[in-house]
CSV table of C-alpha atoms in Angstrom, one decimal:
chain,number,residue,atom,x,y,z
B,1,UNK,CA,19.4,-3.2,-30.5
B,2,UNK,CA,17.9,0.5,-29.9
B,3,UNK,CA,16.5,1.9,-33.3
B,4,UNK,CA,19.9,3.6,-34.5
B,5,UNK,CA,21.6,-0.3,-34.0
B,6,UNK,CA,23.5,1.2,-31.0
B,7,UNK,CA,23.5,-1.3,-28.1
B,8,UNK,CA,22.0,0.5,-25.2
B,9,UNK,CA,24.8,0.5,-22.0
B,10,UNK,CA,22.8,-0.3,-18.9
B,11,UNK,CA,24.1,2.0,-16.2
B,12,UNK,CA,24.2,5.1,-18.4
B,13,UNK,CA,21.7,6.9,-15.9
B,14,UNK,CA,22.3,5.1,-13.1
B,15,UNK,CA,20.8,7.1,-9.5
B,16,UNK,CA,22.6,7.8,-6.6
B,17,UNK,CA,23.2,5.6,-4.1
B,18,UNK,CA,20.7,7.2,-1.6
B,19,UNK,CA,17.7,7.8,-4.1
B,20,UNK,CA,18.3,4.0,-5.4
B,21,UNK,CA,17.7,2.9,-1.8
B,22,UNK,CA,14.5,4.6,-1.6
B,23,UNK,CA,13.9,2.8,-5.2
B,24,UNK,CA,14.6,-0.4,-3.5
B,25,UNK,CA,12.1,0.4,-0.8
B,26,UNK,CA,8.9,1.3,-2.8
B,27,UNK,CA,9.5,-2.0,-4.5
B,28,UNK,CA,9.4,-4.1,-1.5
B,29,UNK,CA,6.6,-2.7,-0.1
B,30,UNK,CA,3.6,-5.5,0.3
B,31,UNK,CA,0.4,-5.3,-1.5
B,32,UNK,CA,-1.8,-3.2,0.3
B,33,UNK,CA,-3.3,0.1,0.7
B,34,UNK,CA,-0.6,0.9,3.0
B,35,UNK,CA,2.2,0.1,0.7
B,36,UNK,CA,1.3,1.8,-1.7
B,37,UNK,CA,0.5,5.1,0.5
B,38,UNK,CA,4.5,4.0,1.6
B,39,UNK,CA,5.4,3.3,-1.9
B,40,UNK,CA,4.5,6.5,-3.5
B,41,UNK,CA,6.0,8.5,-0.9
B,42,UNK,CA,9.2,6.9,-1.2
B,43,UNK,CA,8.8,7.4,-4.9
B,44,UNK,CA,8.4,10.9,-3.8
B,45,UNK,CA,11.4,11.4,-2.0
B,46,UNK,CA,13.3,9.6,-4.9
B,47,UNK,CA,12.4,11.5,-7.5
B,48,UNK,CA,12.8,15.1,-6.2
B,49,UNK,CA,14.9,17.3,-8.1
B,50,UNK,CA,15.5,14.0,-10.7
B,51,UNK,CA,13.9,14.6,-14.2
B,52,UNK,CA,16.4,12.3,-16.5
B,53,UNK,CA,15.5,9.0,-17.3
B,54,UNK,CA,17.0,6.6,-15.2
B,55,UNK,CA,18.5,3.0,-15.6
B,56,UNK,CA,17.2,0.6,-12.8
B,57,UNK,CA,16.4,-2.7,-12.2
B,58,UNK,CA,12.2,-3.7,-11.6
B,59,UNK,CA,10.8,-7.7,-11.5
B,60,UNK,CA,14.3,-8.9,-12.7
B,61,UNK,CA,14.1,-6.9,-15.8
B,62,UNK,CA,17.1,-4.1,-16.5
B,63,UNK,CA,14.9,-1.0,-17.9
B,64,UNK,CA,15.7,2.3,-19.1
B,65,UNK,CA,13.1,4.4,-18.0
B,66,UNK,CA,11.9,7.9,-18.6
B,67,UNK,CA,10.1,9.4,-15.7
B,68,UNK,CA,8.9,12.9,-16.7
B,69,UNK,CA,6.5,11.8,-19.3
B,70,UNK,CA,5.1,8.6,-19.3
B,71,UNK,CA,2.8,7.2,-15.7
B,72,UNK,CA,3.1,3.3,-16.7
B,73,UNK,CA,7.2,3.9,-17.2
B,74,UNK,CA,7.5,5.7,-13.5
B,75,UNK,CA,4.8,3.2,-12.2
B,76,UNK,CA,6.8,-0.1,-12.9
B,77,UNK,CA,10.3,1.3,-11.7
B,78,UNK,CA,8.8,1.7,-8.4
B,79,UNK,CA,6.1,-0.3,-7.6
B,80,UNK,CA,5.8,-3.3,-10.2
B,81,UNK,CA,4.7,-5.3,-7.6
B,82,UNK,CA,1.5,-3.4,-7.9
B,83,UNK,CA,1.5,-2.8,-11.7
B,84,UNK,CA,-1.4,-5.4,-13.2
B,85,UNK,CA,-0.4,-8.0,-11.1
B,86,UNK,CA,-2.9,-10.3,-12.0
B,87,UNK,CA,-2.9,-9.5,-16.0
B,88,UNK,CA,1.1,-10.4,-15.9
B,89,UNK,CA,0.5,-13.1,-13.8
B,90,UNK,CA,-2.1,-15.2,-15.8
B,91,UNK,CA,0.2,-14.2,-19.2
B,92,UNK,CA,3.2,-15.5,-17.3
B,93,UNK,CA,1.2,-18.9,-16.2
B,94,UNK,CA,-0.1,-19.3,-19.5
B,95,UNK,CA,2.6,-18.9,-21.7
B,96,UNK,CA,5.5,-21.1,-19.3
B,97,UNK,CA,2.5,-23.9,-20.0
B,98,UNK,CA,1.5,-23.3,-23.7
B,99,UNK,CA,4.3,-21.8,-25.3
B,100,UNK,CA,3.3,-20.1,-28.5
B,101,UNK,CA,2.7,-16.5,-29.7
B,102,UNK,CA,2.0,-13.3,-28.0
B,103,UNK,CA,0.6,-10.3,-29.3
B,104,UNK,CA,1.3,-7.3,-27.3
B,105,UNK,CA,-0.9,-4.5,-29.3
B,106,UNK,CA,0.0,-1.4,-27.9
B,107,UNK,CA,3.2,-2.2,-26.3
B,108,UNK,CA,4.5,1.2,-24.9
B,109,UNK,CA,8.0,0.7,-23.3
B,110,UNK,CA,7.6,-3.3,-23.6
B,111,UNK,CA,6.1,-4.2,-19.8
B,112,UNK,CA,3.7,-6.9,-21.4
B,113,UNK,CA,6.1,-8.1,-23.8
B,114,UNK,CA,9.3,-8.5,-21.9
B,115,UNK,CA,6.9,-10.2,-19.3
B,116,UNK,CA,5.7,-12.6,-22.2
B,117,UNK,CA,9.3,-12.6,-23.5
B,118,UNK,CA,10.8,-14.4,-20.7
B,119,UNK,CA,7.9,-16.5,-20.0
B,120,UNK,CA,8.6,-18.3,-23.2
B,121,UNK,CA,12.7,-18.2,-22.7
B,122,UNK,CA,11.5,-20.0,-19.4
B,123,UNK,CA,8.9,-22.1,-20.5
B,124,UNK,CA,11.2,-24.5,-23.6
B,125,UNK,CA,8.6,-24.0,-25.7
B,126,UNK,CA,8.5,-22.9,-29.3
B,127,UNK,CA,7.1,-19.0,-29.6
B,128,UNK,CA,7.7,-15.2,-29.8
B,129,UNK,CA,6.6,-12.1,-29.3
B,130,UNK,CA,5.0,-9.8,-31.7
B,131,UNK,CA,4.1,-6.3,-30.5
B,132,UNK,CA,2.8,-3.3,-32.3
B,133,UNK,CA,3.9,0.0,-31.5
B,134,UNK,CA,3.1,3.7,-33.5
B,135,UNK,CA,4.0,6.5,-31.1
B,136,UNK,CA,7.6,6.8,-32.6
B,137,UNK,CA,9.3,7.9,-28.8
B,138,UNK,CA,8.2,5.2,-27.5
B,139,UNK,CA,9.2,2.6,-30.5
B,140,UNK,CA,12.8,3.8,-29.7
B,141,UNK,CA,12.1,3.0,-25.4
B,142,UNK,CA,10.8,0.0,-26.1
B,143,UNK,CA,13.4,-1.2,-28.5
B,144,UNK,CA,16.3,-0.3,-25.8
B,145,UNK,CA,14.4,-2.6,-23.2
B,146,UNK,CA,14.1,-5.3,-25.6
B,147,UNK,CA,17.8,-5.3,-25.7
B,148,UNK,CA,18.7,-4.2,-22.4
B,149,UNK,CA,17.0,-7.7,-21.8
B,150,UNK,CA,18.9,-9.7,-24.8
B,151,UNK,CA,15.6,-10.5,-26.0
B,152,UNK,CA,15.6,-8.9,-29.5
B,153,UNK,CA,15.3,-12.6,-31.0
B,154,UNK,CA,12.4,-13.7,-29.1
B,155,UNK,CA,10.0,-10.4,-30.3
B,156,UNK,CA,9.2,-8.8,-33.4
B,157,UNK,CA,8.3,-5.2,-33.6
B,158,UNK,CA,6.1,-3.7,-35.5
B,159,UNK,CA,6.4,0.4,-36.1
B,160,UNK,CA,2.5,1.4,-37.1
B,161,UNK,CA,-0.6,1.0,-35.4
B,162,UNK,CA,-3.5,-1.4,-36.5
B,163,UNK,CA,-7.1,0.1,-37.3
B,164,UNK,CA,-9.7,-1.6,-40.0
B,165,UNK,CA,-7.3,-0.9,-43.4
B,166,UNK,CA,-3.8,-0.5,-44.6
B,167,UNK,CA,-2.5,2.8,-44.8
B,168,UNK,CA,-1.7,5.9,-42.8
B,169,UNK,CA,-3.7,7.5,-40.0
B,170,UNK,CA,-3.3,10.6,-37.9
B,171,UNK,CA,-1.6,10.3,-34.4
B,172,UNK,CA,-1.7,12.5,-31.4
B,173,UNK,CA,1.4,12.3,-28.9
B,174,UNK,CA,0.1,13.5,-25.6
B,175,UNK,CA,1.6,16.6,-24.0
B,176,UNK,CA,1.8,14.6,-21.0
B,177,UNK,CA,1.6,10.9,-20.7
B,178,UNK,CA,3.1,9.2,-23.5
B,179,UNK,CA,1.1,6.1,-22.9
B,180,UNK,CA,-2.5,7.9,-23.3
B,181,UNK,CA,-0.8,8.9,-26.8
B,182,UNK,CA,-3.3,7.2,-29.9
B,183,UNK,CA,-5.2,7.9,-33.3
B,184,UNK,CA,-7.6,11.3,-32.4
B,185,UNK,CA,-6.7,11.9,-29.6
B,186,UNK,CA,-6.8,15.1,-27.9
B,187,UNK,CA,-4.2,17.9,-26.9
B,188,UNK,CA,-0.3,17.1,-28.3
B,189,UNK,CA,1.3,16.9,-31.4
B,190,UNK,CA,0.1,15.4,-34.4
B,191,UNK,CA,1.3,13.5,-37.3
B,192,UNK,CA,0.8,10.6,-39.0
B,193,UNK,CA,1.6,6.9,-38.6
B,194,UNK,CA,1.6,3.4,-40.9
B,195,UNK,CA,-1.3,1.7,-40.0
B,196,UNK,CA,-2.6,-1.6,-41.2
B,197,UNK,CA,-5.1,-4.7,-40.2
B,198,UNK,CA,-4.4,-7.5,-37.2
B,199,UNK,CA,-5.4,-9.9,-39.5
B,200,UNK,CA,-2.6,-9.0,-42.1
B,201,UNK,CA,0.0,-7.9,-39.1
B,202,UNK,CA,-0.1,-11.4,-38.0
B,203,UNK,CA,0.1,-12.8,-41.7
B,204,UNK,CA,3.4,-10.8,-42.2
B,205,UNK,CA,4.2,-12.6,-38.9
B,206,UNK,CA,3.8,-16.1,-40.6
B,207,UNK,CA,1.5,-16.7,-36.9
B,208,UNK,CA,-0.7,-19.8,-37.3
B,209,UNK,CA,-2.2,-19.6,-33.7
B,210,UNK,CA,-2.5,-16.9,-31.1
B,211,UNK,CA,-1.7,-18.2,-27.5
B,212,UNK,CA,-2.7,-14.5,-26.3
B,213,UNK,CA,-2.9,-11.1,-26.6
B,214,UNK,CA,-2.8,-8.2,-24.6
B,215,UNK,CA,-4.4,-5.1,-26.2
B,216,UNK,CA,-4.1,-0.9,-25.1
B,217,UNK,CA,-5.4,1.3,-27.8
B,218,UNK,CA,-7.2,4.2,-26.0
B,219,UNK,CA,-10.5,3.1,-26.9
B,220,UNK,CA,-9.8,2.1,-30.2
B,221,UNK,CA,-10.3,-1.8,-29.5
B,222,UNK,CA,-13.4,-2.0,-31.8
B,223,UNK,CA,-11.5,-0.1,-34.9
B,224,UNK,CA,-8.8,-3.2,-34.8
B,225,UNK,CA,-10.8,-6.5,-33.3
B,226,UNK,CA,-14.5,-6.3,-34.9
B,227,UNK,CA,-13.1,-6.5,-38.5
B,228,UNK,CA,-10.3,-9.1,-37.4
B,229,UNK,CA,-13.3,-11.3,-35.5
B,230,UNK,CA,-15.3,-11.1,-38.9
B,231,UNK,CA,-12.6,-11.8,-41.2
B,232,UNK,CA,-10.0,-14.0,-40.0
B,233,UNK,CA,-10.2,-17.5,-39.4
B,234,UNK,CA,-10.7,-19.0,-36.6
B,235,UNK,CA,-7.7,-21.0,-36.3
B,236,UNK,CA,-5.9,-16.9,-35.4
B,237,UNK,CA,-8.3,-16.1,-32.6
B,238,UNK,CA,-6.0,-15.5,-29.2
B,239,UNK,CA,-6.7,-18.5,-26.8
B,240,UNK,CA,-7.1,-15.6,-24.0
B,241,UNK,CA,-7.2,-11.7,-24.5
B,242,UNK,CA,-6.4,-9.1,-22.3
B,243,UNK,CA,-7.9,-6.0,-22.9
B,244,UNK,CA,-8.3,-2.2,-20.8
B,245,UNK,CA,-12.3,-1.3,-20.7
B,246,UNK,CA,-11.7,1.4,-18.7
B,247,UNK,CA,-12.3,4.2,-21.4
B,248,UNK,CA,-13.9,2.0,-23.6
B,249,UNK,CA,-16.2,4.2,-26.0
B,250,UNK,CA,-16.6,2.0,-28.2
B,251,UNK,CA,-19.4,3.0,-31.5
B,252,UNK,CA,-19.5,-0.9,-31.9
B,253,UNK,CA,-20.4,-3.9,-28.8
B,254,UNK,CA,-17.2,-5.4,-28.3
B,255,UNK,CA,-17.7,-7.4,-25.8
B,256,UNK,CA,-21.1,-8.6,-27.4
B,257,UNK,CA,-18.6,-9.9,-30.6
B,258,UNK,CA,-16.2,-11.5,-27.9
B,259,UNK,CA,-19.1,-13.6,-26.2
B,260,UNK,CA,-20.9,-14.2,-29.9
B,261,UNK,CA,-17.0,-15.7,-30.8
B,262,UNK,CA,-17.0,-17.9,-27.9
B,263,UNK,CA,-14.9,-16.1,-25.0
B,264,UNK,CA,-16.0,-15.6,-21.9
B,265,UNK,CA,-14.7,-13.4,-18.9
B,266,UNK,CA,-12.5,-14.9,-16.7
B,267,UNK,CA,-11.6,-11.7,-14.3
B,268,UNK,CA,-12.5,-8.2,-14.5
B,269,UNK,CA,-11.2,-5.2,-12.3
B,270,UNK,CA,-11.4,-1.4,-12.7
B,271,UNK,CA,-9.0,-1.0,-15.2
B,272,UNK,CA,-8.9,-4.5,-17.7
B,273,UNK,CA,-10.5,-7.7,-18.3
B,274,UNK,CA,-8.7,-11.1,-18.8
B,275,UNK,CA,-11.3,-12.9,-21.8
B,276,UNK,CA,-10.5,-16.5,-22.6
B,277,UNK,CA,-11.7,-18.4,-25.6
Protein backbone atom coordinates (compact mmCIF):
# COMPACT_ATOMS: atom_id res chain seq x y z
CA UNK A 1 0.00 0.00 0.00
CA UNK A 2 1.22 3.73 -0.83
CA UNK A 3 2.60 5.45 2.45
CA UNK A 4 -0.98 6.99 3.58
CA UNK A 5 -2.36 2.99 3.27
CA UNK A 6 -4.34 4.19 0.22
CA UNK A 7 -4.24 1.48 -2.48
CA UNK A 8 -2.86 3.19 -5.52
CA UNK A 9 -5.60 2.75 -8.70
CA UNK A 10 -3.55 1.82 -11.71
CA UNK A 11 -4.94 3.90 -14.58
CA UNK A 12 -5.27 7.13 -12.68
CA UNK A 13 -2.80 8.90 -15.27
CA UNK A 14 -3.33 6.88 -17.93
CA UNK A 15 -1.86 8.68 -21.67
CA UNK A 16 -3.77 9.09 -24.61
CA UNK A 17 -4.19 6.60 -26.98
CA UNK A 18 -1.79 8.16 -29.51
CA UNK A 19 1.18 9.18 -27.07
CA UNK A 20 0.81 5.41 -25.57
CA UNK A 21 1.43 4.09 -29.01
CA UNK A 22 4.55 5.99 -29.33
CA UNK A 23 5.23 4.47 -25.62
CA UNK A 24 4.75 1.12 -27.06
CA UNK A 25 7.24 1.91 -29.89
CA UNK A 26 10.33 3.10 -27.96
CA UNK A 27 9.91 -0.10 -25.94
CA UNK A 28 10.13 -2.38 -28.77
CA UNK A 29 12.84 -0.95 -30.36
CA UNK A 30 16.06 -3.59 -30.51
CA UNK A 31 19.16 -3.14 -28.77
CA UNK A 32 21.29 -1.01 -30.64
CA UNK A 33 22.57 2.31 -31.28
CA UNK A 34 19.92 2.77 -33.70
CA UNK A 35 17.09 2.03 -31.31
CA UNK A 36 17.94 3.90 -29.01
CA UNK A 37 18.51 7.07 -31.49
CA UNK A 38 14.61 5.75 -32.48
CA UNK A 39 13.69 5.17 -28.92
CA UNK A 40 14.42 8.58 -27.60
CA UNK A 41 12.87 10.24 -30.33
CA UNK A 42 9.69 8.54 -29.90
CA UNK A 43 10.05 9.35 -26.29
CA UNK A 44 10.24 12.79 -27.58
CA UNK A 45 7.31 12.91 -29.41
CA UNK A 46 5.50 11.25 -26.37
CA UNK A 47 6.22 13.36 -24.00
CA UNK A 48 5.62 16.83 -25.50
CA UNK A 49 3.40 19.08 -23.77
CA UNK A 50 3.02 15.97 -20.96
CA UNK A 51 4.58 16.83 -17.50
CA UNK A 52 2.13 14.58 -15.03
CA UNK A 53 3.26 11.43 -13.96
CA UNK A 54 1.85 8.80 -15.97
CA UNK A 55 0.63 5.15 -15.25
CA UNK A 56 2.06 2.68 -17.87
CA UNK A 57 3.00 -0.66 -18.27
CA UNK A 58 7.23 -1.44 -18.75
CA UNK A 59 8.89 -5.35 -18.62
CA UNK A 60 5.51 -6.67 -17.28
CA UNK A 61 5.55 -4.39 -14.35
CA UNK A 62 2.40 -1.81 -13.87
CA UNK A 63 4.40 1.50 -12.70
CA UNK A 64 3.43 4.86 -11.76
CA UNK A 65 5.89 7.07 -12.97
CA UNK A 66 6.88 10.58 -12.63
CA UNK A 67 8.63 11.98 -15.67
CA UNK A 68 9.58 15.65 -14.85
CA UNK A 69 12.06 14.91 -12.24
CA UNK A 70 13.64 11.76 -11.97
CA UNK A 71 16.00 10.21 -15.43
CA UNK A 72 15.94 6.36 -14.16
CA UNK A 73 11.77 6.78 -13.76
CA UNK A 74 11.44 8.32 -17.51
CA UNK A 75 14.27 5.92 -18.71
CA UNK A 76 12.48 2.59 -17.72
CA UNK A 77 8.90 3.60 -19.00
CA UNK A 78 10.36 3.86 -22.35
CA UNK A 79 13.18 2.01 -23.03
CA UNK A 80 13.63 -0.76 -20.22
CA UNK A 81 14.87 -2.96 -22.69
CA UNK A 82 17.97 -0.82 -22.51
CA UNK A 83 17.88 0.03 -18.73
CA UNK A 84 20.94 -2.25 -17.07
CA UNK A 85 20.12 -5.04 -18.99
CA UNK A 86 22.74 -7.13 -17.86
CA UNK A 87 22.64 -6.05 -13.96
CA UNK A 88 18.75 -7.17 -14.00
CA UNK A 89 19.53 -10.01 -15.87
CA UNK A 90 22.18 -11.76 -13.72
CA UNK A 91 19.84 -10.70 -10.45
CA UNK A 92 16.95 -12.27 -12.20
CA UNK A 93 19.07 -15.67 -13.05
CA UNK A 94 20.40 -15.71 -9.80
CA UNK A 95 17.68 -15.26 -7.55
CA UNK A 96 14.95 -17.84 -9.79
CA UNK A 97 18.03 -20.42 -8.96
CA UNK A 98 19.00 -19.46 -5.25
CA UNK A 99 16.13 -18.07 -3.80
CA UNK A 100 16.99 -16.03 -0.70
CA UNK A 101 17.40 -12.34 0.24
CA UNK A 102 17.93 -9.23 -1.69
CA UNK A 103 19.17 -6.07 -0.59
CA UNK A 104 18.32 -3.31 -2.83
CA UNK A 105 20.34 -0.25 -1.01
CA UNK A 106 19.23 2.74 -2.67
CA UNK A 107 16.12 1.62 -4.20
CA UNK A 108 14.65 4.81 -5.85
CA UNK A 109 11.14 4.00 -7.40
CA UNK A 110 11.76 0.07 -6.83
CA UNK A 111 13.35 -1.02 -10.52
CA UNK A 112 15.88 -3.43 -8.79
CA UNK A 113 13.57 -4.62 -6.28
CA UNK A 114 10.42 -5.30 -8.13
CA UNK A 115 12.92 -7.09 -10.66
CA UNK A 116 14.24 -9.18 -7.56
CA UNK A 117 10.66 -9.29 -6.23
CA UNK A 118 9.22 -11.32 -8.97
CA UNK A 119 12.30 -13.29 -9.43
CA UNK A 120 11.60 -14.93 -6.14
CA UNK A 121 7.58 -15.14 -6.70
CA UNK A 122 8.87 -17.08 -9.85
CA UNK A 123 11.55 -18.99 -8.55
CA UNK A 124 9.39 -21.24 -5.34
CA UNK A 125 12.00 -20.44 -3.20
CA UNK A 126 11.96 -19.04 0.28
CA UNK A 127 13.14 -15.09 0.24
CA UNK A 128 12.29 -11.29 0.22
CA UNK A 129 13.31 -8.25 -0.55
CA UNK A 130 14.71 -5.67 1.77
CA UNK A 131 15.47 -2.22 0.24
CA UNK A 132 16.52 0.97 1.89
CA UNK A 133 15.23 4.13 0.79
CA UNK A 134 15.87 8.07 2.58
CA UNK A 135 14.74 10.63 -0.02
CA UNK A 136 11.21 10.80 1.41
CA UNK A 137 9.47 11.47 -2.47
CA UNK A 138 10.68 8.82 -3.56
CA UNK A 139 9.83 6.33 -0.41
CA UNK A 140 6.12 7.28 -1.30
CA UNK A 141 6.93 6.19 -5.48
CA UNK A 142 8.37 3.34 -4.57
CA UNK A 143 5.85 2.18 -2.13
CA UNK A 144 2.92 2.75 -4.81
CA UNK A 145 4.93 0.38 -7.30
CA UNK A 146 5.44 -2.11 -4.68
CA UNK A 147 1.72 -2.35 -4.57
CA UNK A 148 0.72 -1.57 -7.95
CA UNK A 149 2.65 -4.93 -8.36
CA UNK A 150 0.88 -6.80 -5.17
CA UNK A 151 4.20 -7.41 -3.94
CA UNK A 152 4.13 -5.57 -0.55
CA UNK A 153 4.62 -9.12 1.24
CA UNK A 154 7.60 -10.12 -0.58
CA UNK A 155 9.74 -6.61 0.32
CA UNK A 156 10.44 -4.80 3.38
CA UNK A 157 11.13 -1.15 3.30
CA UNK A 158 13.29 0.68 5.08
CA UNK A 159 12.73 4.76 5.33
CA UNK A 160 16.59 6.06 6.34
CA UNK A 161 19.63 5.72 4.58
CA UNK A 162 22.69 3.57 5.86
CA UNK A 163 26.17 5.24 6.62
CA UNK A 164 28.90 3.92 9.41
CA UNK A 165 26.44 4.71 12.71
CA UNK A 166 22.87 5.06 13.96
CA UNK A 167 21.42 8.29 13.84
CA UNK A 168 20.46 11.18 11.70
CA UNK A 169 22.33 12.69 8.78
CA UNK A 170 21.82 15.60 6.46
CA UNK A 171 20.15 14.87 2.94
CA UNK A 172 20.13 16.90 -0.24
CA UNK A 173 17.04 16.37 -2.71
CA UNK A 174 18.28 17.40 -6.02
CA UNK A 175 16.67 20.26 -7.83
CA UNK A 176 16.62 18.01 -10.75
CA UNK A 177 16.97 14.39 -10.74
CA UNK A 178 15.58 12.73 -7.86
CA UNK A 179 17.80 9.76 -8.20
CA UNK A 180 21.25 11.82 -7.92
CA UNK A 181 19.49 12.93 -4.49
CA UNK A 182 22.08 11.61 -1.27
CA UNK A 183 23.91 12.69 2.00
CA UNK A 184 26.09 16.10 0.94
CA UNK A 185 25.20 16.44 -1.91
CA UNK A 186 25.14 19.56 -3.91
CA UNK A 187 22.32 22.06 -5.04
CA UNK A 188 18.54 21.20 -3.64
CA UNK A 189 16.90 21.10 -0.49
CA UNK A 190 18.16 19.89 2.57
CA UNK A 191 17.06 18.20 5.65
CA UNK A 192 17.76 15.45 7.57
CA UNK A 193 17.16 11.65 7.40
CA UNK A 194 17.36 8.34 9.97
CA UNK A 195 20.35 6.80 9.15
CA UNK A 196 21.76 3.60 10.62
CA UNK A 197 24.42 0.62 9.80
CA UNK A 198 23.90 -2.46 7.01
CA UNK A 199 25.08 -4.58 9.53
CA UNK A 200 22.25 -3.72 12.08
CA UNK A 201 19.61 -2.91 8.97
CA UNK A 202 19.84 -6.51 8.16
CA UNK A 203 19.74 -7.61 11.91
CA UNK A 204 16.29 -5.81 12.29
CA UNK A 205 15.59 -7.91 9.10
CA UNK A 206 16.24 -11.22 11.02
CA UNK A 207 18.58 -11.92 7.42
CA UNK A 208 20.98 -14.88 8.05
CA UNK A 209 22.46 -14.91 4.39
CA UNK A 210 22.61 -12.38 1.66
CA UNK A 211 21.90 -13.91 -1.87
CA UNK A 212 22.70 -10.34 -3.31
CA UNK A 213 22.75 -6.87 -3.28
CA UNK A 214 22.43 -4.09 -5.45
CA UNK A 215 23.89 -0.82 -4.13
CA UNK A 216 23.38 3.23 -5.48
CA UNK A 217 24.53 5.73 -2.98
CA UNK A 218 26.14 8.57 -5.01
CA UNK A 219 29.45 7.68 -3.97
CA UNK A 220 28.80 6.88 -0.67
CA UNK A 221 29.58 3.02 -1.07
CA UNK A 222 32.60 3.17 1.29
CA UNK A 223 30.62 5.15 4.26
CA UNK A 224 28.13 1.94 4.32
CA UNK A 225 30.30 -1.36 3.09
CA UNK A 226 34.01 -0.87 4.70
CA UNK A 227 32.53 -0.83 8.31
CA UNK A 228 29.93 -3.64 7.40
CA UNK A 229 33.02 -5.79 5.67
CA UNK A 230 34.97 -5.31 9.03
CA UNK A 231 32.32 -6.00 11.38
CA UNK A 232 29.89 -8.41 10.29
CA UNK A 233 30.33 -11.95 9.97
CA UNK A 234 30.86 -13.56 7.28
CA UNK A 235 28.03 -15.74 7.09
CA UNK A 236 25.97 -11.81 5.90
CA UNK A 237 28.37 -11.10 3.11
CA UNK A 238 26.04 -10.87 -0.35
CA UNK A 239 26.96 -14.05 -2.55
CA UNK A 240 27.14 -11.32 -5.51
CA UNK A 241 27.05 -7.34 -5.30
CA UNK A 242 26.13 -4.96 -7.71
CA UNK A 243 27.47 -1.77 -7.29
CA UNK A 244 27.60 1.86 -9.65
CA UNK A 245 31.52 2.99 -9.82
CA UNK A 246 30.77 5.54 -12.07
CA UNK A 247 31.22 8.51 -9.58
CA UNK A 248 32.95 6.62 -7.20
CA UNK A 249 35.15 9.09 -4.94
CA UNK A 250 35.62 7.04 -2.63
CA UNK A 251 38.34 8.44 0.66
CA UNK A 252 38.62 4.61 1.31
CA UNK A 253 39.75 1.43 -1.61
CA UNK A 254 36.68 -0.30 -1.98
CA UNK A 255 37.28 -2.36 -4.32
CA UNK A 256 40.71 -3.29 -2.64
CA UNK A 257 38.26 -4.48 0.66
CA UNK A 258 36.01 -6.38 -1.91
CA UNK A 259 39.05 -8.52 -3.46
CA UNK A 260 40.81 -8.68 0.31
CA UNK A 261 36.99 -10.35 1.24
CA UNK A 262 37.17 -12.79 -1.49
CA UNK A 263 35.00 -11.32 -4.51
CA UNK A 264 36.10 -10.96 -7.66
CA UNK A 265 34.67 -9.00 -10.79
CA UNK A 266 32.59 -10.80 -12.84
CA UNK A 267 31.48 -7.91 -15.52
CA UNK A 268 32.18 -4.27 -15.55
CA UNK A 269 30.73 -1.56 -17.98
CA UNK A 270 30.70 2.22 -17.80
CA UNK A 271 28.25 2.74 -15.37
CA UNK A 272 28.40 -0.55 -12.57
CA UNK A 273 30.18 -3.66 -11.75
CA UNK A 274 28.57 -7.11 -11.04
CA UNK A 275 31.26 -8.52 -7.93
CA UNK A 276 30.66 -12.12 -6.89
CA UNK A 277 31.95 -13.73 -3.74
Amino acid sequence: RGMNNIEPIFGTYALPVWRERLMRLAQSMPVSWLGRRGALLARRLALRGWAGPIDGVADGFRLRVHIADNISERKFLFMPQLFDPVELGFIREQLQQIGGLFLDIGANAGIYSLTAARALAASGKPGGVVCVEPNPTMLGRLTTNLALNDFTGLVRVFPLALSDRAGEIEFTISDTNLGESGPAKGKGRKTRVACDTLLNVLTQAGAERVTGMKIDVEGLEDRILMPFLRDAPRSLYPGFIVIEISHQGWSEDLLGEFSRCGYHIFQRNRMNAIYVL
